[in-house]
mmCIF file of C-alpha atoms in Angstrom:
data_model
loop_
_atom_site.group_PDB
_atom_site.id
_atom_site.type_symbol
_atom_site.label_atom_id
_atom_site.label_comp_id
_atom_site.label_asym_id
_atom_site.label_seq_id
_atom_site.Cartn_x
_atom_site.Cartn_y
_atom_site.Cartn_z
ATOM 1 C CA MET A 1 -20.165 -7.724 58.291
ATOM 2 C CA ASN A 2 -21.369 -5.983 55.202
ATOM 3 C CA ASN A 3 -22.789 -8.445 52.648
ATOM 4 C CA LYS A 4 -23.467 -5.807 50.019
ATOM 5 C CA ILE A 5 -22.323 -6.767 46.526
ATOM 6 C CA LEU A 6 -20.063 -4.266 44.773
ATOM 7 C CA ARG A 7 -19.877 -4.184 40.986
ATOM 8 C CA PHE A 8 -16.769 -3.405 38.934
ATOM 9 C CA GLN A 9 -17.341 0.362 38.810
ATOM 10 C CA GLU A 10 -17.729 0.602 42.586
ATOM 11 C CA VAL A 11 -14.639 -1.538 43.173
ATOM 12 C CA THR A 12 -12.501 0.534 40.798
ATOM 13 C CA GLU A 13 -13.672 3.734 42.508
ATOM 14 C CA LEU A 14 -12.960 2.407 46.011
ATOM 15 C CA THR A 15 -9.572 0.897 45.216
ATOM 16 C CA GLY A 16 -8.275 3.287 42.569
ATOM 17 C CA LEU A 17 -7.302 0.242 40.493
ATOM 18 C CA SER A 18 -8.109 -0.254 36.835
ATOM 19 C CA ARG A 19 -10.214 -3.144 35.617
ATOM 20 C CA SER A 20 -7.170 -4.937 34.168
ATOM 21 C CA THR A 21 -5.152 -4.467 37.373
ATOM 22 C CA ILE A 22 -7.978 -5.954 39.433
ATOM 23 C CA TRP A 23 -8.113 -9.007 37.155
ATOM 24 C CA ARG A 24 -4.320 -9.437 37.240
ATOM 25 C CA LYS A 25 -4.114 -9.101 41.028
ATOM 26 C CA GLU A 26 -7.032 -11.505 41.436
ATOM 27 C CA ARG A 27 -5.306 -14.131 39.262
ATOM 28 C CA LEU A 28 -2.141 -13.743 41.350
ATOM 29 C CA GLY A 29 -4.090 -14.143 44.604
ATOM 30 C CA LEU A 30 -3.445 -10.517 45.598
ATOM 31 C CA PHE A 31 -7.069 -9.369 45.434
ATOM 32 C CA PRO A 32 -10.357 -10.864 46.686
ATOM 33 C CA LYS A 33 -12.054 -13.358 44.394
ATOM 34 C CA ARG A 34 -15.106 -12.142 42.546
ATOM 35 C CA LYS A 35 -18.483 -13.838 42.920
ATOM 36 C CA GLN A 36 -20.396 -14.964 39.843
ATOM 37 C CA LEU A 37 -23.804 -13.240 39.936
ATOM 38 C CA GLY A 38 -25.115 -14.429 36.600
ATOM 39 C CA LEU A 39 -23.914 -15.537 33.196
ATOM 40 C CA ASN A 40 -22.372 -12.149 32.402
ATOM 41 C CA SER A 41 -22.054 -10.418 35.749
ATOM 42 C CA VAL A 42 -19.688 -10.540 38.699
ATOM 43 C CA GLY A 43 -19.347 -8.705 41.973
ATOM 44 C CA TRP A 44 -17.347 -8.615 45.176
ATOM 45 C CA LEU A 45 -18.507 -8.668 48.771
ATOM 46 C CA ALA A 46 -18.080 -5.200 50.247
ATOM 47 C CA SER A 47 -16.608 -6.796 53.372
ATOM 48 C CA ASP A 48 -13.911 -8.538 51.290
ATOM 49 C CA ILE A 49 -12.946 -5.269 49.593
ATOM 50 C CA GLN A 50 -12.958 -3.370 52.907
ATOM 51 C CA GLN A 51 -10.713 -5.986 54.502
ATOM 52 C CA TRP A 52 -8.340 -5.872 51.504
ATOM 53 C CA LEU A 53 -8.143 -2.073 51.765
ATOM 54 C CA GLU A 54 -7.461 -2.227 55.508
ATOM 55 C CA ASN A 55 -4.619 -4.705 54.988
ATOM 56 C CA LEU A 56 -2.779 -2.680 52.345
ATOM 57 C CA PRO A 57 0.703 -1.649 53.444
ATOM 58 C CA SER A 58 1.015 2.005 54.356
ATOM 59 C CA SER A 59 2.758 4.125 51.732
ATOM 60 C CA ASN A 60 4.839 5.674 54.533
ATOM 61 C CA THR A 61 6.553 2.379 55.396
ATOM 62 C CA HIS A 62 8.894 2.491 52.387
ATOM 63 C CA LYS A 63 10.373 5.963 52.777
ATOM 64 C CA GLY A 64 14.155 6.152 52.760
ATOM 65 C CA ALA A 65 16.172 7.105 55.800
ATOM 66 C CA ALA A 66 16.525 10.842 56.352
#
């Protein structure tokens, strides 16, 4: 597993989500919990973000019948 710590900018780039969307999804339990790195800094485990990305539903699963 990858134990690299990703900061907000890296997470937003990888997920395509805004900062506020990440916070909202995290509060709702729909996004991995951040880790407190210091008094004013947080990060996410790269493995947690990778697993979240792999478990996203495919955008093709909700297409209407042809």
